[in-house]
Short mmCIF file of C-alpha atoms in Angstrom, two decimals:
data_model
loop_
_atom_site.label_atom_id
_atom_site.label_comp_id
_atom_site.label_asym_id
_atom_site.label_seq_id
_atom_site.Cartn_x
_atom_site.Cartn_y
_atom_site.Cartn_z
CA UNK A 1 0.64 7.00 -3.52
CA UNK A 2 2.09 10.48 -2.86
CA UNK A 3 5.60 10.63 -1.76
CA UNK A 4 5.77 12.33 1.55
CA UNK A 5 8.17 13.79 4.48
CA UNK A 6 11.62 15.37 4.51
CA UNK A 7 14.95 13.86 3.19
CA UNK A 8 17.62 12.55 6.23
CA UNK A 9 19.98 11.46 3.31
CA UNK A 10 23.58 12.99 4.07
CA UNK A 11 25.06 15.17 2.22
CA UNK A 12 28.54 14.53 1.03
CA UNK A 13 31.17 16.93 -0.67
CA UNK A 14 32.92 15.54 -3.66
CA UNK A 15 35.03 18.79 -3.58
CA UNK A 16 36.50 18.02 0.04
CA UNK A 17 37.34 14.34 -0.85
CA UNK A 18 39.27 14.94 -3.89
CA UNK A 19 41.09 17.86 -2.27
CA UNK A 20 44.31 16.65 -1.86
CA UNK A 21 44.53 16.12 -5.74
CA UNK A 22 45.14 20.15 -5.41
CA UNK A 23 46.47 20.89 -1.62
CA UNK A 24 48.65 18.12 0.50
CA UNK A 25 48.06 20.50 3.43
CA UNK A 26 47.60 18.63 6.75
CA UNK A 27 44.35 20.61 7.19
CA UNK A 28 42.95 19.45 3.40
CA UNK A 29 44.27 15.71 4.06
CA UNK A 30 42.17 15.23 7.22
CA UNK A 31 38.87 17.20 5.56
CA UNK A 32 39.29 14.48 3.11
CA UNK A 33 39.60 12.12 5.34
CA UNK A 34 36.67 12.99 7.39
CA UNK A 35 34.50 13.07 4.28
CA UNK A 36 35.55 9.65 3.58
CA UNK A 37 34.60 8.62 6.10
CA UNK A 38 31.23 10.12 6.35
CA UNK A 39 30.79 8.87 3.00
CA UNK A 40 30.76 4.78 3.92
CA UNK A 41 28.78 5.76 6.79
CA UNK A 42 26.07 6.89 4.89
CA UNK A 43 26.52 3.87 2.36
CA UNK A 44 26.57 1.33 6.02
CA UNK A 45 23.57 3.52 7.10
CA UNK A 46 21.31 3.85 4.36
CA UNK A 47 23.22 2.98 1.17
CA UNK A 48 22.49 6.75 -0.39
CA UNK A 49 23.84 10.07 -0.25
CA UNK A 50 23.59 13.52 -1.70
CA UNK A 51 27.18 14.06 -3.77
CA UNK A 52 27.49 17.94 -4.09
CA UNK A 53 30.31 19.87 -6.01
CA UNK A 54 30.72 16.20 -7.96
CA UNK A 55 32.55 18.10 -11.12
CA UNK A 56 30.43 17.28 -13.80
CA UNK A 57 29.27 20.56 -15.45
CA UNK A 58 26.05 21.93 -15.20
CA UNK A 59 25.56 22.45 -18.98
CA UNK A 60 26.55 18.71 -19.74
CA UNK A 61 23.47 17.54 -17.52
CA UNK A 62 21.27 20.13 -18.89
CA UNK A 63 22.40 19.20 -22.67
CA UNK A 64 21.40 15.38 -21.63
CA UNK A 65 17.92 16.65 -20.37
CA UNK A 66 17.46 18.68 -23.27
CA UNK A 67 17.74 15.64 -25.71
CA UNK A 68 15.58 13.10 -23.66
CA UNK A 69 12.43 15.94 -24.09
CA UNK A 70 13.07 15.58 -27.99
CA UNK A 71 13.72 12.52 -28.47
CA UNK A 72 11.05 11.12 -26.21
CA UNK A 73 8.55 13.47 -28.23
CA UNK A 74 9.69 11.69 -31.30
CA UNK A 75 6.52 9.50 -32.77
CA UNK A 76 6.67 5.74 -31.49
CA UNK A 77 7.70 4.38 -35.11
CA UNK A 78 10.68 6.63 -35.18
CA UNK A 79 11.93 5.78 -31.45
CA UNK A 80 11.36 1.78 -32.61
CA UNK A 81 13.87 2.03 -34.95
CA UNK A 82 16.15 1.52 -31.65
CA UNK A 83 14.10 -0.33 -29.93
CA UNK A 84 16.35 -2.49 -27.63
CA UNK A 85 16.68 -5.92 -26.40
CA UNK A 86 18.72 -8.69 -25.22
CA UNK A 87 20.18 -9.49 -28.64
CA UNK A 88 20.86 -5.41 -29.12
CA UNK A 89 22.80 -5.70 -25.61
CA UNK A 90 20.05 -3.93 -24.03
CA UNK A 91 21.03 -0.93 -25.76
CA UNK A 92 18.22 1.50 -27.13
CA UNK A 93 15.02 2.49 -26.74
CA UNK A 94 12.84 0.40 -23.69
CA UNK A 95 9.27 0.78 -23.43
CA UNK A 96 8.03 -2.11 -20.35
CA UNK A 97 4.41 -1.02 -21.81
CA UNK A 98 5.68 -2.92 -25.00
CA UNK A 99 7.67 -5.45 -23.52
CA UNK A 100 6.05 -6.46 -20.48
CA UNK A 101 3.94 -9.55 -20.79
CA UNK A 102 0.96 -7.11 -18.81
CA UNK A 103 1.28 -3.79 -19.71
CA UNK A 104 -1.43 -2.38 -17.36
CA UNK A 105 0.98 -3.12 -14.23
CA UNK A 106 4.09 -2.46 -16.16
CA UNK A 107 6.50 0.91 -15.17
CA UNK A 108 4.85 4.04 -15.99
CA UNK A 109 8.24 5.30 -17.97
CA UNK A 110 10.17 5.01 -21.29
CA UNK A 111 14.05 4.73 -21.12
CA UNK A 112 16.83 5.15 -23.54
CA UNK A 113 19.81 3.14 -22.86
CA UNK A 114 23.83 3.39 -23.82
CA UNK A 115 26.95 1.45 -22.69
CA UNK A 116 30.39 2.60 -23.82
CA UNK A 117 31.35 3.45 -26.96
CA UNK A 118 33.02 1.33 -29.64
CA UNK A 119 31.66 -1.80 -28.04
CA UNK A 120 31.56 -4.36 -30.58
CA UNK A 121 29.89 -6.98 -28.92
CA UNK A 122 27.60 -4.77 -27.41
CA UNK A 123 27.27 -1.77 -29.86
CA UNK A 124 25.01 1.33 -28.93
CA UNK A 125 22.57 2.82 -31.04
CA UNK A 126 21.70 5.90 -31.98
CA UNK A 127 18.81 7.79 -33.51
CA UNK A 128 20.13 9.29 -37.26
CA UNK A 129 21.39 12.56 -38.27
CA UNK A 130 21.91 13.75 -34.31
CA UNK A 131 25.66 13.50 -33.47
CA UNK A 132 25.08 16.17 -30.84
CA UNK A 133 22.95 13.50 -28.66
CA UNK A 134 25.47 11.03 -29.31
CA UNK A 135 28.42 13.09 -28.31
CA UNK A 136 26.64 14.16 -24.77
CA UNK A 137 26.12 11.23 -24.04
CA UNK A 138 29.52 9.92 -24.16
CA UNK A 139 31.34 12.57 -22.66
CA UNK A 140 28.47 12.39 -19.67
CA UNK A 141 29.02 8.64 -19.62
CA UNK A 142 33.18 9.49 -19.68
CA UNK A 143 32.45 12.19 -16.16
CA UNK A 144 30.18 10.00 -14.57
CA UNK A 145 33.05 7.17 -14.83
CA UNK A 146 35.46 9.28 -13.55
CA UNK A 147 33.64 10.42 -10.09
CA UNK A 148 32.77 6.48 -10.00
CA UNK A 149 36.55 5.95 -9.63
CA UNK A 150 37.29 8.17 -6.87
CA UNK A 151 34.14 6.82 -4.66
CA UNK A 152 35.58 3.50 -4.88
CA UNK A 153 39.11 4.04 -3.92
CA UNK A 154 37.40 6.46 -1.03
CA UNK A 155 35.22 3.27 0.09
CA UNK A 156 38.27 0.44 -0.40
CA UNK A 157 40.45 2.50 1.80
CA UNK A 158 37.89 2.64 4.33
CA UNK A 159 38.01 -1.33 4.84
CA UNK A 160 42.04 -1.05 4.82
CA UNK A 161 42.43 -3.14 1.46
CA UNK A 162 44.59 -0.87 -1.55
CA UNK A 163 42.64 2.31 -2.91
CA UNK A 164 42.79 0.83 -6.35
CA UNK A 165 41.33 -2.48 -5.48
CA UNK A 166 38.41 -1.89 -7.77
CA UNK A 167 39.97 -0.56 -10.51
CA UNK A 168 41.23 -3.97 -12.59
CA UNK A 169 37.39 -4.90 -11.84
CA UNK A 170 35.93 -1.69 -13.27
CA UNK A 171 38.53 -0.63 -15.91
CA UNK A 172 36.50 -2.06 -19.05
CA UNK A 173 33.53 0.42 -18.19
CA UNK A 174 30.83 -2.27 -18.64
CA UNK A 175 28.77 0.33 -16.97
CA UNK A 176 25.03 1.18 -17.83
CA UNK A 177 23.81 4.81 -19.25
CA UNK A 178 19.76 5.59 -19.49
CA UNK A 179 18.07 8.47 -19.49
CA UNK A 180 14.28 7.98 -18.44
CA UNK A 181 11.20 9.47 -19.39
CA UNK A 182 7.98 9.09 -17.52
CA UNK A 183 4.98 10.79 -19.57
CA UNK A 184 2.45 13.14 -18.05
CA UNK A 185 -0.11 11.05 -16.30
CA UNK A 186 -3.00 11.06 -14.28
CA UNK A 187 -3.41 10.75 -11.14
CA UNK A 188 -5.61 7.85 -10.99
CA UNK A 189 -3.33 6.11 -12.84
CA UNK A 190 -0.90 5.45 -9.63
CA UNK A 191 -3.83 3.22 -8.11
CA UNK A 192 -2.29 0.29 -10.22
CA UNK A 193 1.46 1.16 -10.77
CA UNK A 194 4.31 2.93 -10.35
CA UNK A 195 6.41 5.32 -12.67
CA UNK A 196 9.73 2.89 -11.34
CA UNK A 197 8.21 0.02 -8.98
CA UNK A 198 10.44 -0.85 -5.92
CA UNK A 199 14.02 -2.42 -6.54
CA UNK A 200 17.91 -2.22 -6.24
CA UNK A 201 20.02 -1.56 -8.51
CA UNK A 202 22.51 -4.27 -9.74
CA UNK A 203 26.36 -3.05 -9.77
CA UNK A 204 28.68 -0.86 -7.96
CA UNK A 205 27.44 2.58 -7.38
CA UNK A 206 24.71 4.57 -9.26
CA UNK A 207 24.82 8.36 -10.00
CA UNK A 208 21.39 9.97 -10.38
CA UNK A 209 20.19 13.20 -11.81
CA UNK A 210 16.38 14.32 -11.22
CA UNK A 211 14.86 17.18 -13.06
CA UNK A 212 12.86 19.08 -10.25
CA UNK A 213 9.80 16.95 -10.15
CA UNK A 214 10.11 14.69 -7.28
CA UNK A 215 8.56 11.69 -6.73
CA UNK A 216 12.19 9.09 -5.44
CA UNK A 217 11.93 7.53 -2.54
CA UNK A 218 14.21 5.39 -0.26
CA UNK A 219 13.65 2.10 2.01
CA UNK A 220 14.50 2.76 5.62
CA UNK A 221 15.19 -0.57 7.48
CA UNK A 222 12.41 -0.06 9.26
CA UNK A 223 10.51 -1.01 6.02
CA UNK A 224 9.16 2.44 5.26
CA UNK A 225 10.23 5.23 2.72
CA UNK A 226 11.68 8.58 3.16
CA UNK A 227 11.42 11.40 0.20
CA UNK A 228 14.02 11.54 -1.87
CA UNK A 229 13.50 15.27 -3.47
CA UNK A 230 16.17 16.96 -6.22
CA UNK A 231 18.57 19.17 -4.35
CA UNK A 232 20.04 22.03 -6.49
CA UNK A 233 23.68 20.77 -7.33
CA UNK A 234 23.57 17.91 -6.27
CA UNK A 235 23.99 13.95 -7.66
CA UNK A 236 22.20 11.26 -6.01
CA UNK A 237 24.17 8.41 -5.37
CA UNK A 238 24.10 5.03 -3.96
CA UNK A 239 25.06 1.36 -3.60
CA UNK A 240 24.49 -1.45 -5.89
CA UNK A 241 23.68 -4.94 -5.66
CA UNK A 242 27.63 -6.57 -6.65
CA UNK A 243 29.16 -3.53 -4.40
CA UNK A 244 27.10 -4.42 -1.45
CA UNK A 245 28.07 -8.52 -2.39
CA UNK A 246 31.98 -7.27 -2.77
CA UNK A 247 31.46 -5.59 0.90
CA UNK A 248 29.84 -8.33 2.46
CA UNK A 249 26.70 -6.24 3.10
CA UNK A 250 28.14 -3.85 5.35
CA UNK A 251 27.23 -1.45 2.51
CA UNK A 252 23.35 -1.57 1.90
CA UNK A 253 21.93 -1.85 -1.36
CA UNK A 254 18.91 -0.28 -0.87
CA UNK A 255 15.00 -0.84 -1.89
CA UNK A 256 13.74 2.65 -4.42
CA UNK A 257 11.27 3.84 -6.33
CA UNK A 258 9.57 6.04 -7.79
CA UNK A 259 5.74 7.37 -7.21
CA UNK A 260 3.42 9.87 -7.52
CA UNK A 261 5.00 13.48 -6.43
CA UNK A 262 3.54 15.22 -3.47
CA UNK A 263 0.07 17.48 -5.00
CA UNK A 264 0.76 21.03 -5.62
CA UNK A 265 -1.68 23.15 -5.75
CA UNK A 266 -2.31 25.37 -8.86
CA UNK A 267 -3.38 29.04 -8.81
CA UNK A 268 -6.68 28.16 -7.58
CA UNK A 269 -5.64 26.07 -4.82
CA UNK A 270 -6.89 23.22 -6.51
CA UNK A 271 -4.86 19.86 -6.91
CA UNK A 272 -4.53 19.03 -11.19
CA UNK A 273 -6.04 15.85 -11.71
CA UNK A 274 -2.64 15.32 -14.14
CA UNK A 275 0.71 14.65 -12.97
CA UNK A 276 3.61 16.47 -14.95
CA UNK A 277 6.11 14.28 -16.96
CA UNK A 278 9.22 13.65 -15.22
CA UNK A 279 13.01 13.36 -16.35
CA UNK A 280 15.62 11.57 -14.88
CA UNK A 281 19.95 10.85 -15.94
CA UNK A 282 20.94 7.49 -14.42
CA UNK A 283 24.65 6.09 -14.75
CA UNK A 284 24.71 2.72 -13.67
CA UNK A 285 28.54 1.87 -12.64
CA UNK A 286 29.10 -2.04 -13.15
CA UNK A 287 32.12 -4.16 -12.56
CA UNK A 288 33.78 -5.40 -15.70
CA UNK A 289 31.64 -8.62 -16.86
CA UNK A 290 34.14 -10.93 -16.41
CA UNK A 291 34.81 -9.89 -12.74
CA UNK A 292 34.38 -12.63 -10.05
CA UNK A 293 32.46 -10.65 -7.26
CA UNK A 294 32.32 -12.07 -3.77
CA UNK A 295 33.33 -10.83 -0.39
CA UNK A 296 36.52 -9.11 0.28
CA UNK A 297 38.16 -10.67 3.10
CA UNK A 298 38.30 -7.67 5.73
CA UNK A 299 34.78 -7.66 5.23
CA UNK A 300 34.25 -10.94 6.58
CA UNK A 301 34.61 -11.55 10.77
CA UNK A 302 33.23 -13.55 13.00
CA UNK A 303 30.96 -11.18 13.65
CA UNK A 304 29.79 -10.56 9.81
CA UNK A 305 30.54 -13.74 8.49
CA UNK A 306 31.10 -14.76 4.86
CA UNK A 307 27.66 -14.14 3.29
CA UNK A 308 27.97 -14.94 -0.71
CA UNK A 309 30.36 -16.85 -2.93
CA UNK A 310 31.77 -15.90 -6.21
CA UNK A 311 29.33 -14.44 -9.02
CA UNK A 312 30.21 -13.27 -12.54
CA UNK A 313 29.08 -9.60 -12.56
CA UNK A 314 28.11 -10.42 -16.44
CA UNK A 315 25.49 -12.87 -15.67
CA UNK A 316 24.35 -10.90 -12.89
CA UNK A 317 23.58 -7.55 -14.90
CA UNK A 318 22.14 -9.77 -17.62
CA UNK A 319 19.63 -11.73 -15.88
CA UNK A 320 17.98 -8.71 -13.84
CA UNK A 321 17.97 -7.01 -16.79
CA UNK A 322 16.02 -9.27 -18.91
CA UNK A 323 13.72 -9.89 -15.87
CA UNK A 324 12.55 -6.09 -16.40
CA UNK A 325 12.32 -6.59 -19.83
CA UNK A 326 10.37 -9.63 -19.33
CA UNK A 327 7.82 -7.96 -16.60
CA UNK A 328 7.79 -4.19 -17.07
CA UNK A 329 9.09 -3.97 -13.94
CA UNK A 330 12.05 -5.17 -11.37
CA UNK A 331 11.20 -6.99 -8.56
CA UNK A 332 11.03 -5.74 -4.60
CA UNK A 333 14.02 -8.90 -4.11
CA UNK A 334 16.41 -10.98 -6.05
CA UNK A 335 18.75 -13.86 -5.37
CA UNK A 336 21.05 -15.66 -7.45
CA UNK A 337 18.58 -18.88 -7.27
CA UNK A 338 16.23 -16.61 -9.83
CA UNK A 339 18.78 -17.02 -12.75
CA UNK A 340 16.96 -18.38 -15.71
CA UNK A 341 18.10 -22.16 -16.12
CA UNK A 342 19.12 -22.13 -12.75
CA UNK A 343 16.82 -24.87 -10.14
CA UNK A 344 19.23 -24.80 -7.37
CA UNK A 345 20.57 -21.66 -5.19
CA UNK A 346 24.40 -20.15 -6.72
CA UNK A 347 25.27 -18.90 -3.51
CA UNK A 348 28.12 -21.01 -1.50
CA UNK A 349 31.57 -22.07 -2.06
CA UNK A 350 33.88 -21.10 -5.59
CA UNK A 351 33.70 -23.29 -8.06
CA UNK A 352 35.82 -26.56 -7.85
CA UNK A 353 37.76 -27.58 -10.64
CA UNK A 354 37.08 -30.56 -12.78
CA UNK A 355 39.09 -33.39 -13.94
CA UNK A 356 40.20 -34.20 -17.58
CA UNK A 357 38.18 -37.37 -19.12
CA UNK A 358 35.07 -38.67 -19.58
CA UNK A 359 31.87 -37.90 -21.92
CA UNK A 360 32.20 -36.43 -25.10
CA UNK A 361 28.34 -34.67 -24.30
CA UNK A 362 28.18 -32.70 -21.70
CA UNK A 363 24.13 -33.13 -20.24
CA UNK A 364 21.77 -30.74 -19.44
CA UNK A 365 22.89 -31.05 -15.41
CA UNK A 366 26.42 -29.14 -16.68
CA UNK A 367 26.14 -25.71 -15.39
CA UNK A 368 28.86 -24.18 -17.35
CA UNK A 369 26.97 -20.90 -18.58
CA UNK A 370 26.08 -20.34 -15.03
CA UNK A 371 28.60 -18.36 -14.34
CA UNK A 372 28.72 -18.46 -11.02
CA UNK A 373 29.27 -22.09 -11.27
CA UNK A 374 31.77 -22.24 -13.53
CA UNK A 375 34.01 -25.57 -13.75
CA UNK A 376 37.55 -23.77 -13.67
CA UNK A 377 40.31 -25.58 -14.67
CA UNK A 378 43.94 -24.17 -14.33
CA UNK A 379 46.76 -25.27 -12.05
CA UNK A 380 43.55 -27.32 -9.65
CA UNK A 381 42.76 -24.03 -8.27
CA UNK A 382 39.19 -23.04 -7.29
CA UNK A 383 39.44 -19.36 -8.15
CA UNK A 384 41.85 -19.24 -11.05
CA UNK A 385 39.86 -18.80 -14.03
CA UNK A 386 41.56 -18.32 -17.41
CA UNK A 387 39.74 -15.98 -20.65
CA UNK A 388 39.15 -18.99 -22.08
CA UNK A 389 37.05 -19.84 -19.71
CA UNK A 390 34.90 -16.66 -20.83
CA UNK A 391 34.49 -16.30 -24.22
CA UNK A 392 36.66 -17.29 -27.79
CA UNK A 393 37.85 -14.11 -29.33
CA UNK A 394 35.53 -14.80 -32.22
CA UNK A 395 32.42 -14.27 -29.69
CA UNK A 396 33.66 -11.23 -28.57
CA UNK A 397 33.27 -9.59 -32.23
CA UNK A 398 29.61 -10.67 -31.70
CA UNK A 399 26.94 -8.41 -29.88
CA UNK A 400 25.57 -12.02 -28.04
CA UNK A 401 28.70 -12.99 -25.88
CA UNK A 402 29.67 -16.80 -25.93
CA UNK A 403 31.17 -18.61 -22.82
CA UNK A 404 33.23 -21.14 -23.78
CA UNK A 405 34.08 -23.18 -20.77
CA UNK A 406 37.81 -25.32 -20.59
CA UNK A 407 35.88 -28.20 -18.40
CA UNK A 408 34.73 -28.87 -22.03
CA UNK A 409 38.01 -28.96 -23.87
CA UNK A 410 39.54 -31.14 -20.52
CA UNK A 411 36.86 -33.58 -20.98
CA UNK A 412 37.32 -34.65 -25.00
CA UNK A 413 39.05 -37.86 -25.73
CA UNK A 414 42.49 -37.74 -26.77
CA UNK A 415 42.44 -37.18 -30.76
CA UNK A 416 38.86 -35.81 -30.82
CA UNK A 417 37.70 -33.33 -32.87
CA UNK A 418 34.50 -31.18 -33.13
CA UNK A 419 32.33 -28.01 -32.92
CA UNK A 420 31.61 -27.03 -29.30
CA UNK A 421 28.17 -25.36 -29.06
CA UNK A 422 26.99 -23.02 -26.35
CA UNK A 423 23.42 -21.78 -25.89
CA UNK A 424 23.29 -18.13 -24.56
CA UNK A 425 20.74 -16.27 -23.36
CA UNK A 426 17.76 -16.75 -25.87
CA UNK A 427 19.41 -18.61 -28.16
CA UNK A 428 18.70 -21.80 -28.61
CA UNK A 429 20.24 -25.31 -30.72
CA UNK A 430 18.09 -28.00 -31.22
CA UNK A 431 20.43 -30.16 -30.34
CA UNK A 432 21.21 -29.11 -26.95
CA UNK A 433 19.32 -28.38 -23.90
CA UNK A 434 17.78 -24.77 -24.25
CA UNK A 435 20.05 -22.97 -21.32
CA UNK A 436 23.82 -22.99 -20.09
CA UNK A 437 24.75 -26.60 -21.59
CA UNK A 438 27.51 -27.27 -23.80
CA UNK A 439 27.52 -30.32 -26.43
CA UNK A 440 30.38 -31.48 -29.11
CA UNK A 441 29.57 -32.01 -32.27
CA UNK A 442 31.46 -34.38 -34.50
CA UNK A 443 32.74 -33.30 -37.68
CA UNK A 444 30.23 -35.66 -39.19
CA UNK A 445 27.19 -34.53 -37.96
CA UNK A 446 25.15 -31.73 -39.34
CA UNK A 447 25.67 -28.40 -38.30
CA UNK A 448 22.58 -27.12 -36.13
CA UNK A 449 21.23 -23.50 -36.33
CA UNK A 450 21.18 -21.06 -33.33
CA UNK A 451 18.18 -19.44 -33.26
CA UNK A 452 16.92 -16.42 -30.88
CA UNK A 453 13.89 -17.17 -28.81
CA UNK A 454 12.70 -13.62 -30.10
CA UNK A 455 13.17 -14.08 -33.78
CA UNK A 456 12.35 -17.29 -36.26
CA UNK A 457 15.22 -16.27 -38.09
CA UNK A 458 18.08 -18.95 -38.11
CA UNK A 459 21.59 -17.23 -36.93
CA UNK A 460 24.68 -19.31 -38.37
CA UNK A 461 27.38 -16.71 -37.34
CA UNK A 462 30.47 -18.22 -36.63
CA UNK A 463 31.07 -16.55 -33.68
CA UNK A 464 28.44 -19.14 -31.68
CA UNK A 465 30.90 -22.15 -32.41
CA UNK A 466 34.48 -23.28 -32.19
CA UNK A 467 36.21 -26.16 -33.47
CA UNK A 468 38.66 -28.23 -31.24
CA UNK A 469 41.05 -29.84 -33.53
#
């Protein structure tokens, strides 16, 4: 399926926005202002935009292009040695074609993926004996971070709350860092898939870099798809799933892909029965993971009433991601009802607190890894949620986070004392239900093993228990 037809995203200027960082003139301030401005319209509109002049250099794109041709020429057994996955933090190398439980419907791409640096419960890896790819990437990662920053203040003062309402929820840089391949095919080969099937993307705002050969393409409301084509200069950006939930929808997160360019003919007018391989930068901004997303108030009237409650950006991320993982491929929709472990919708009111007492097990009905159901308890208030809550500090020296929930510790008998256990992700304790439940252990009972659905290997690292004394 070719894409086809002329671009109507808008075209915003980065330069004009962030021009009162240089002149406070009243003829600068109002430029910026108007820019602003045409900015969330775009993002109410279609949820995209063209960001020209966006300040990161030309050479620091064209370094990051320059790698992903080598090291997506590398041979298979070398790129493995990265290979990521859930347990690597998603972090790595991703092939769907080797992942996906049916390759022949699976994305028609390769990916290399980063978060930030110096992680440690989410570490990066890198291929050996190449700083030079390492360092690009970080300082790209660093820019792209930085123009992320300025959007959202734009877009918070636009719905009257304070320009650096974002910033507590974005300051840990949980964001998301790939740089995609998609080999030379053939034509035929689009009959069956796509090289990036329709989706959304899952956080705050994404910044996109094509190489020349086309091929994007955006959802219009009225269920059809505009071109998307590379424009000289300029990023591509656009909302994400947890913005859109923080704005109450009146930003769109918007239905993508990518798809067979449109034919060109070669120099005997003649269509190539092969489609070029394609290149693409793609920085992912995401709210911290701990950050409780759900709708700021000015963005809920009677008009647009409240659509979503609370949802830990964490989970969120996690869960779509392993879905690609899982298929090859994200899907056209998502809802917080397709959590894995979850049988009931996670959308409504904040968590209530729970009261101290009772069973020394909690059962497999306890929803305490789903985050967005988290029992909170501190001072009986719905929405207060202490780090506790999150993860020990011991699990956050681990690359598999932990989320150690204080319903637990409120309801142990007076005196108790035991091993709390929490299943995460893949992992797994025989002794406890396979997802999101939380059991205590008595010192007297044997210790049970944690083991990753993708591995046989037994994991005993301390950092997936706790003892309450």
């Amino acid at each position: 399926m070719a894409a086809n037809g002329t671009t109507s995203l808008p075209i915003i200027d980065f330069a004009k926005i962030i021009g009162p960082s240089i002149s406070r003139s009243p003829e600068v301030l109002e430029e910026s202002e108007l820019e602003q401005q045409k900015l969330f319209q775009a993002f109410v509109d279609v949820g995209f935009c063209y960001l020209n002049n966006h300040s990161i250099p030309d050479y620091a794109r064209d370094n990051l292009f320059s790698h992903a041709k080598r090291f997506f020429a590398l041979p298979e057994s070398e790129k493995a040695k990265v290979e990521t996955g859930e347990s690597k933090g998603f972090h790595g190398w991703f092939s769907p074609a080797r992942t996906s439980g049916d390759s022949r419907h699976s994305d028609l791409k390769e990916a290399f993926d980063v978060g930030k640096e110096n992680d440690p419960t989410r570490p990066n890896q890198w291929p050996e004996d190449w700083p030079e790819f390492r360092d690009d990437m970080n300082f790209f990662f660093e820019k792209c971070h930085e123009v992320h920053l300025v959007l959202l203040r734009a877009l918070a003062r636009q719905v009257g709350v304070d320009e650096n309402f974002f910033e507590p929820h974005v300051n840990e840089k949980d964001h998301f860092f790939r740089v995609i391949y998609y080999p030379e095919t053939s034509r035929t080969a689009f009959q069956d898939r796509l090289r990036a099937s329709a989706h959304t993307d899952y956080g705050t705002l994404t910044l996109l870099f094509n190489d020349e050969s086309g091929g994007l393409q955006v959802r219009r409301t009225d269920g059809t798809y505009i071109a998307a084509p590379p424009i000289p200069g300029c990023a591509i950006i656009n909302v994400g799933d947890l913005l859109s939930r923080w704005f109450n929808d009146r930003l769109v997160s918007t239905e993508h892909r990518v798809v067979e360019p449109e034919p060109k003919t070669d120099i005997t007018g003649q269509i190539p029965a092969v489609v070029p391989a394609r290149y693409s930068i793609a920085w992912f901004g995401h709210p911290n993971r701990e950050a409780l997303v759900e709708p700021i108030d000015k963005c809920c009237t009677a008009d647009n009433p409240k659509k979503y409650g609370p949802v830990y950006a964490g989970k969120h991320v996690v869960e779509r991601l392993a879905y690609l993982h899982k298929k090859g491929q994200n899907t056209t929709t998502w809802t917080d009802k397709m959590q894995r472990g979850t049988d009931k919708a996670t959308d409504g009111p904040a968590p209530q607190p729970v009261a101290a007492g009772g069973s020394q097990t909690l059962q497999s009905s306890c929803r305490c890894f789903n985050w967005s159901e988290s029992p909170i308890v501190q001072d009986s208030s719905p929405v207060a949620r202490p780090s506790s809550a999150y993860a020990s500090p011991a699990s956050r020296d681990h690359e598999r986070r932990v989320q150690w929930c204080t319903a637990l510790e409120a309801s142990l008998d007076v005196g108790h004392s035991g091993t709390a256990y929490a299943t995460v992700g893949c992992h797994r304790t025989p002794t406890t239900c396979v997802r999101g439940c939380f059991r205590i252990r008595r010192k007297s009972e044997p210790e049970p093993q944690v083991v990753s659905e993708h591995s046989t290997a037994p994991d005993t690292d301390a950092s997936f228990r706790r003892t309450i004394e």
